[in-house]
Short mmCIF file of C-alpha atoms in Angstrom, two decimals:
data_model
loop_
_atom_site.label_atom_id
_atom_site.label_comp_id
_atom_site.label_asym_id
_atom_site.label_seq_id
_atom_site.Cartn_x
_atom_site.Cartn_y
_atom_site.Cartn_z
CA UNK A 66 -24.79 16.13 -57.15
CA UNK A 67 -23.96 13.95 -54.21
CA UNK A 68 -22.02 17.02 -52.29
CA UNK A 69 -24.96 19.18 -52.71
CA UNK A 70 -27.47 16.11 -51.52
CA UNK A 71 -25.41 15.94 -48.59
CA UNK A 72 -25.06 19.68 -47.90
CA UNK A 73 -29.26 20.05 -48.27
CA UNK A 74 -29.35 16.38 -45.82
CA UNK A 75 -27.52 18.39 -43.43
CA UNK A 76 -29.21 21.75 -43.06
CA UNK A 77 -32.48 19.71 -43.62
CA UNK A 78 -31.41 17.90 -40.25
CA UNK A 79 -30.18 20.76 -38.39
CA UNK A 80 -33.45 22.58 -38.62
CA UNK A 81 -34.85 19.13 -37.10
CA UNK A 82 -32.26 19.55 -34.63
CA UNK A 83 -32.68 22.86 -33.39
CA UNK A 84 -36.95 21.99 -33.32
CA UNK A 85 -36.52 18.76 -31.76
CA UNK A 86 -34.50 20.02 -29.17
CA UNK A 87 -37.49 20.72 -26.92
CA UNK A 88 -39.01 17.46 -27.25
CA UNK A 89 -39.31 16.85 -22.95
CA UNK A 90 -37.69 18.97 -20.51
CA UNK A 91 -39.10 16.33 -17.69
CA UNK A 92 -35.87 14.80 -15.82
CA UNK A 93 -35.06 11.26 -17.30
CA UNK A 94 -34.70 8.54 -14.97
CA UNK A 95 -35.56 4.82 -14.74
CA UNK A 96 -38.73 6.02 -13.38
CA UNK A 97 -39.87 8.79 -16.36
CA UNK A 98 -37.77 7.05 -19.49
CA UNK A 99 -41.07 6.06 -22.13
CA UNK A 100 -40.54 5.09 -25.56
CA UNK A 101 -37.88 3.09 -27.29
CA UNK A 102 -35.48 6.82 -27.34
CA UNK A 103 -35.69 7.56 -23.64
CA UNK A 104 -34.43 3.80 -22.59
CA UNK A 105 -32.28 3.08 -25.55
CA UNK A 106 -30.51 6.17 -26.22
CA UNK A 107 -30.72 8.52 -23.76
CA UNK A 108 -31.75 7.04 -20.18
CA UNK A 109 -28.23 4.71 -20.79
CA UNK A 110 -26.07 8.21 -21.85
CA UNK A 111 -27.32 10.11 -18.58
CA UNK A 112 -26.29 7.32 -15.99
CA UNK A 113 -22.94 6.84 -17.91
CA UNK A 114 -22.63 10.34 -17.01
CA UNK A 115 -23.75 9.67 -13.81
CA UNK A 116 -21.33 7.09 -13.21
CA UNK A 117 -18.72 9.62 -14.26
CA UNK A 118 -20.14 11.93 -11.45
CA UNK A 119 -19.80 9.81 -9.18
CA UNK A 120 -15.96 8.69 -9.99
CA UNK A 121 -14.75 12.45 -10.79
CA UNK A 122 -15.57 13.64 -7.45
CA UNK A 123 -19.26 14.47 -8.16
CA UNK A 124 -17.87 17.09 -11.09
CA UNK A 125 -20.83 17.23 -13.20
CA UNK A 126 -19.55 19.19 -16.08
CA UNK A 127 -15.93 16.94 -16.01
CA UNK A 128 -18.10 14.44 -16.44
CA UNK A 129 -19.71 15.73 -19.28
CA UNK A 130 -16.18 16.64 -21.49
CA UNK A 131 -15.27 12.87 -20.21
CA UNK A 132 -18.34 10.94 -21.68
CA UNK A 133 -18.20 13.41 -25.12
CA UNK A 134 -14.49 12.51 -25.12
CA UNK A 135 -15.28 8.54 -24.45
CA UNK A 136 -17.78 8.55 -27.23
CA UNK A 137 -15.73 10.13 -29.96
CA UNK A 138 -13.17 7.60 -29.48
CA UNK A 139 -14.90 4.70 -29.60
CA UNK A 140 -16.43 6.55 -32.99
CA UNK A 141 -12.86 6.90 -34.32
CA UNK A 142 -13.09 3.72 -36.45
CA UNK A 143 -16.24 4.97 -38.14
CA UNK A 144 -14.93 8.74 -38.83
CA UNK A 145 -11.70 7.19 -40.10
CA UNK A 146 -13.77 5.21 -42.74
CA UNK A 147 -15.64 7.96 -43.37
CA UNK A 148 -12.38 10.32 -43.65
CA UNK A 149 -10.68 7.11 -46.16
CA UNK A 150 -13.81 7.12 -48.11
CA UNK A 151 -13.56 10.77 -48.66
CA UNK A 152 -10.25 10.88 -49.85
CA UNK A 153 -10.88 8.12 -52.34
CA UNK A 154 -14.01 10.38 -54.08
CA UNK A 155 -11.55 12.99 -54.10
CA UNK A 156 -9.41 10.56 -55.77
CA UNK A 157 -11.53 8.82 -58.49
CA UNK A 158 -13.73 12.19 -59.02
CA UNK A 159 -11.72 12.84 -62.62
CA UNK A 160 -12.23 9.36 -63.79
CA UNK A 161 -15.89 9.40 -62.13
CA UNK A 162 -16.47 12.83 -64.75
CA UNK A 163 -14.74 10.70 -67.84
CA UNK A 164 -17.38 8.57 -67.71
CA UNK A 165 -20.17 10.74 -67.34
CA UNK A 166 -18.68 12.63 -70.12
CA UNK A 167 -18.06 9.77 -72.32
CA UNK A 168 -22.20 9.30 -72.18
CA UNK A 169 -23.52 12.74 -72.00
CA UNK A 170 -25.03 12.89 -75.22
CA UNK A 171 -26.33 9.39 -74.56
CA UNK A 172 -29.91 9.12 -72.74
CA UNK A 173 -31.07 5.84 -73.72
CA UNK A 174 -31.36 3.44 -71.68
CA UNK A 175 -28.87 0.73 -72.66
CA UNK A 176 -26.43 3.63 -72.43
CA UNK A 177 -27.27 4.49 -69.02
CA UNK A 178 -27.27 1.01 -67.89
CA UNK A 179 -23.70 0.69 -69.52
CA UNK A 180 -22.56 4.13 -67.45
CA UNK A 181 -24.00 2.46 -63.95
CA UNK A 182 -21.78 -0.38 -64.46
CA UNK A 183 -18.70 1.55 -65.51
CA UNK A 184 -19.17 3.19 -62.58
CA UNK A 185 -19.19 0.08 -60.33
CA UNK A 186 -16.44 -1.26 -61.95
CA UNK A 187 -14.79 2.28 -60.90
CA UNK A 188 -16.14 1.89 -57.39
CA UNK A 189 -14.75 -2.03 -57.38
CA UNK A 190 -11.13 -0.86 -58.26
CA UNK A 191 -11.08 1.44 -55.72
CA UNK A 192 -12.87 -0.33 -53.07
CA UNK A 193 -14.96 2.56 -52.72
CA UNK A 194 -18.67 2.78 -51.02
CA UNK A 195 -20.62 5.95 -52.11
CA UNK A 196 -22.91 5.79 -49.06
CA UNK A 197 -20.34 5.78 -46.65
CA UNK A 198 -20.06 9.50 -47.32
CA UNK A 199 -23.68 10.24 -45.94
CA UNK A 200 -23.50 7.25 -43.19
CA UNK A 201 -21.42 9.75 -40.90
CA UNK A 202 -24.09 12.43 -40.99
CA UNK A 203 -26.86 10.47 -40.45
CA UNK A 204 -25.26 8.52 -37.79
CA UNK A 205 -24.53 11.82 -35.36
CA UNK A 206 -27.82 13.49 -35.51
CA UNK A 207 -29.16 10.62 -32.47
CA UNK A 208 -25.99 11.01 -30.91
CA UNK A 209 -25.90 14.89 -30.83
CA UNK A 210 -29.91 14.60 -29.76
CA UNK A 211 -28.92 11.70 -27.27
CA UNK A 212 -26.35 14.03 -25.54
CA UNK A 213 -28.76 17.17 -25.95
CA UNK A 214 -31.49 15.57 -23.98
CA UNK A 215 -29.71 13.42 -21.43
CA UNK A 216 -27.68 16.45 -20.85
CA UNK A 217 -30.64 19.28 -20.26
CA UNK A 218 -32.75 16.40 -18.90
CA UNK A 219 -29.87 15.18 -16.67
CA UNK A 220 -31.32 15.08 -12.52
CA UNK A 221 -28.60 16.84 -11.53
CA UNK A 222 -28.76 19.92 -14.03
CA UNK A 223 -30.93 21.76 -12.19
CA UNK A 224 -29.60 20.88 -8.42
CA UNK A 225 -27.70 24.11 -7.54
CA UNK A 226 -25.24 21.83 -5.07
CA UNK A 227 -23.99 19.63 -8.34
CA UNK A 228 -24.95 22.09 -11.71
CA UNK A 229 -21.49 24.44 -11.29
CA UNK A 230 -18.82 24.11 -13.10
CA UNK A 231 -15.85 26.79 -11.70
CA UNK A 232 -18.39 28.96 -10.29
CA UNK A 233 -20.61 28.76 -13.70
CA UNK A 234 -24.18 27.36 -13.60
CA UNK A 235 -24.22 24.45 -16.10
CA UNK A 236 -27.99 24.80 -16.80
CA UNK A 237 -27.93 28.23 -17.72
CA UNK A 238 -28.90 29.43 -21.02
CA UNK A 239 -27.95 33.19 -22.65
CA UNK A 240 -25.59 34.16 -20.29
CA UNK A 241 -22.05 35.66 -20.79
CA UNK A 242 -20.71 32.20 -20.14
CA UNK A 243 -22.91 31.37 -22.27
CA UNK A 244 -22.03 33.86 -25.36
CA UNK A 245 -18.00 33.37 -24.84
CA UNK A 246 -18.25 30.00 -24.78
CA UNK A 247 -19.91 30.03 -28.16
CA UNK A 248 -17.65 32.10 -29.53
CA UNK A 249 -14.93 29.87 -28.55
CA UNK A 250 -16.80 26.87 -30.43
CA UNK A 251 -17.84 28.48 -33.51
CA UNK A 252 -13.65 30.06 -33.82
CA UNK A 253 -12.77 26.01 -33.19
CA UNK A 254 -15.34 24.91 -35.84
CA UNK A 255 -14.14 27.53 -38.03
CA UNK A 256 -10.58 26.16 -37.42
CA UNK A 257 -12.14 22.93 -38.20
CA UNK A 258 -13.96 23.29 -41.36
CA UNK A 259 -10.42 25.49 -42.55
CA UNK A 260 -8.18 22.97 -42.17
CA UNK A 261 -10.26 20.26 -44.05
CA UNK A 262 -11.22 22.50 -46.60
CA UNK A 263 -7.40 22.68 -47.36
CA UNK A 264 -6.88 19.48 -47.46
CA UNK A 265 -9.88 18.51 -50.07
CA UNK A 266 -8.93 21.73 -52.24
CA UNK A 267 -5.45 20.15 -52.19
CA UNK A 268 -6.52 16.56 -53.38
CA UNK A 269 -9.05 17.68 -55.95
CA UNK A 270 -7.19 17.89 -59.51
CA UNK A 271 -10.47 18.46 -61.60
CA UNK A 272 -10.95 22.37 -62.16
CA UNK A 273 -14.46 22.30 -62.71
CA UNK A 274 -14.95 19.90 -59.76
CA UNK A 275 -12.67 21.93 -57.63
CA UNK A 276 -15.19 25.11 -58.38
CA UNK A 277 -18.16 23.22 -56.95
CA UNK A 278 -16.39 21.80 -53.91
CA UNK A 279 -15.02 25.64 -52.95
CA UNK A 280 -18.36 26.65 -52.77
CA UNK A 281 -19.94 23.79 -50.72
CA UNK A 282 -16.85 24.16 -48.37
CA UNK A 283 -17.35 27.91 -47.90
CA UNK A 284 -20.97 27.43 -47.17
CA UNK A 285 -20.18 24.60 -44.50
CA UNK A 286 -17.58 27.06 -43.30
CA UNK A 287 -19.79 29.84 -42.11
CA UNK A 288 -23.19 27.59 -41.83
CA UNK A 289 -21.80 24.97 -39.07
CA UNK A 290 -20.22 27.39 -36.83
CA UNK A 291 -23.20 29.72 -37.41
CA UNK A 292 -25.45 26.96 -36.50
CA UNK A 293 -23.56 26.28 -33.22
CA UNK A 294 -23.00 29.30 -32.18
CA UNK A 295 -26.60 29.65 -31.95
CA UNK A 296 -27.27 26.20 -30.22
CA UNK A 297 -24.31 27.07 -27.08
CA UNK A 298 -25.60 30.17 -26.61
CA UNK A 299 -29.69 28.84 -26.47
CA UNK A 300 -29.20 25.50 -24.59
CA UNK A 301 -27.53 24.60 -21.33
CA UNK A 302 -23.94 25.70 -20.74
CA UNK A 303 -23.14 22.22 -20.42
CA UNK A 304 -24.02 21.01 -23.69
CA UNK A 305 -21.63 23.87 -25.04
CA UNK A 306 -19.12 22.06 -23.24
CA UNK A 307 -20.66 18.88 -25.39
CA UNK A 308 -19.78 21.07 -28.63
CA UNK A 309 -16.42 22.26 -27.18
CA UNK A 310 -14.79 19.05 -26.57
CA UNK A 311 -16.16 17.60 -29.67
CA UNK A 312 -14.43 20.23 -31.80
CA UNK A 313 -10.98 20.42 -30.05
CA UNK A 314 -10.81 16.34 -30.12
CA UNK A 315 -12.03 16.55 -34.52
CA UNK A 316 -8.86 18.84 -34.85
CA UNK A 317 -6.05 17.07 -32.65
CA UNK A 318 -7.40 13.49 -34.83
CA UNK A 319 -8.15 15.49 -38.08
CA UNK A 320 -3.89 16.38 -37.00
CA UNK A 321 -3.37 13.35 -35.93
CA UNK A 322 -4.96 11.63 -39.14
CA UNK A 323 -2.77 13.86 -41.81
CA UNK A 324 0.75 13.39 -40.28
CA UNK A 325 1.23 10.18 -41.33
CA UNK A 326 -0.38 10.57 -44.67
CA UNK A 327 2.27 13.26 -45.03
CA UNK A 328 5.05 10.88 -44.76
CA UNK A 329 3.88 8.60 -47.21
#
């Protein structure tokens, strides 16, 4: 139940996502930021970016990979949580479904009160926090809209001196560029979703469990890279480069993350 509130949170969100994403086209700057989004989240992401400009040799779209990569990392302790708490669902799930068992046939209410605490108790053994699994989620849909804006409505998207990244225009939209970098993404995300999928279908024991997790992983498996495929090829060129870094710095740490769980 909680994996398919999650999955329905997340599509639910994307479709905000992909209709919020023309909020304001107008340039933000000190000067047009209004509202408590412009000046807290994305006025301050577009002059990081900016400052990054300005240090990289005015390369706007090196700029752009730098303050993604920045970001991430200072995210790591949060998607390494998220990852722990994860792998400790995938852990208690059987004893989680002993317990549910154990009261199946029993509706009232003293019974269910007695499940809900069993199930605490569970959670209290294992130091285990069931809303850190939708925290992640919710916590990147500002972020991704935060880079989406302060990267279309960035001042120097649209200045044909600054906007080129080897030779390609970073505000363009539908282009080739625009198409093979997309495909690039969605194969990375693809590679992505693969290699955690195989992990989780590794760690779950429960066969029953197992069954409902393979098909929630093959829908995220085609759904996500579907989904930004379609975003790259729709917004600016540099916000594929947004998606691109993010998914080639989730693999080497998703890598980076297993190896020493390997040796243990």
């Amino acid at each position: 139940m909680k994996k398919k509130f999650s999955l329905l949170l997340f599509l639910v969100l994307t479709i905000g996502l992909l209709s919020g994403c023309s909020i304001s086209t107008e340039p933000i700057t000190a000067a047009t930021a209004t509202g408590l989004w412009d000046k807290v989240f994305v006025l301050p992401l577009a002059n990081f970016i900016t400052f990054l400009y300005n240090i990289l040799n005015n390369n706007l779209g090196l700029s752009i990979i730098l303050a993604t990569a920045i970001v991430r990392l200072v995210l790591i302790p949060l998607y390494l949580k998220s990852n722990q708490s994860t792998m400790v669902m995938q852990e208690i799930q059987p004893e989680m479904e002993k317990i549910k068992k154990k009261y199946e046939h029993k509706q009232d209410q003293a019974s269910q009160v007695k499940m809900q605490q069993e199930m605490m108790e569970l959670y209290k053994k294992y130091n285990f926090n069931p809303m850190m699994g939708c925290l992640l989620p919710l916590l990147q849909m500002p972020i991704f809209l935060s880079f989406y804006q302060a990267i279309s409505r960035h001042p120097l998207i649209k200045n044909a001196s600054a906007n080129e990244f080897f030779g390609i225009n970073l505000g363009a939209t539908g282009t080739p560029a625009n198409w093979i970098l997309a495909l690039i993404v969605a194969g990375l995300s693809i590679y992505s979703q693969r290699l955690m999928n195989n992990n989780m279908t590794a760690t779950i024991k429960n066969s029953q469990q197992n069954q409902a997790n393979n098909i929630m992983m093959k829908v995220m498996t085609y759904y996500l890279p579907f989904a930004m495929f379609s975003i790259t090829i729709g917004t600016p060129f540099a916000f594929g480069l947004y998606f691109l870094t993010g998914a080639i710095m989730q693999i080497i740490q998703f890598l980076i993350i297993k190896k020493p769980q390997r040796k243990k």
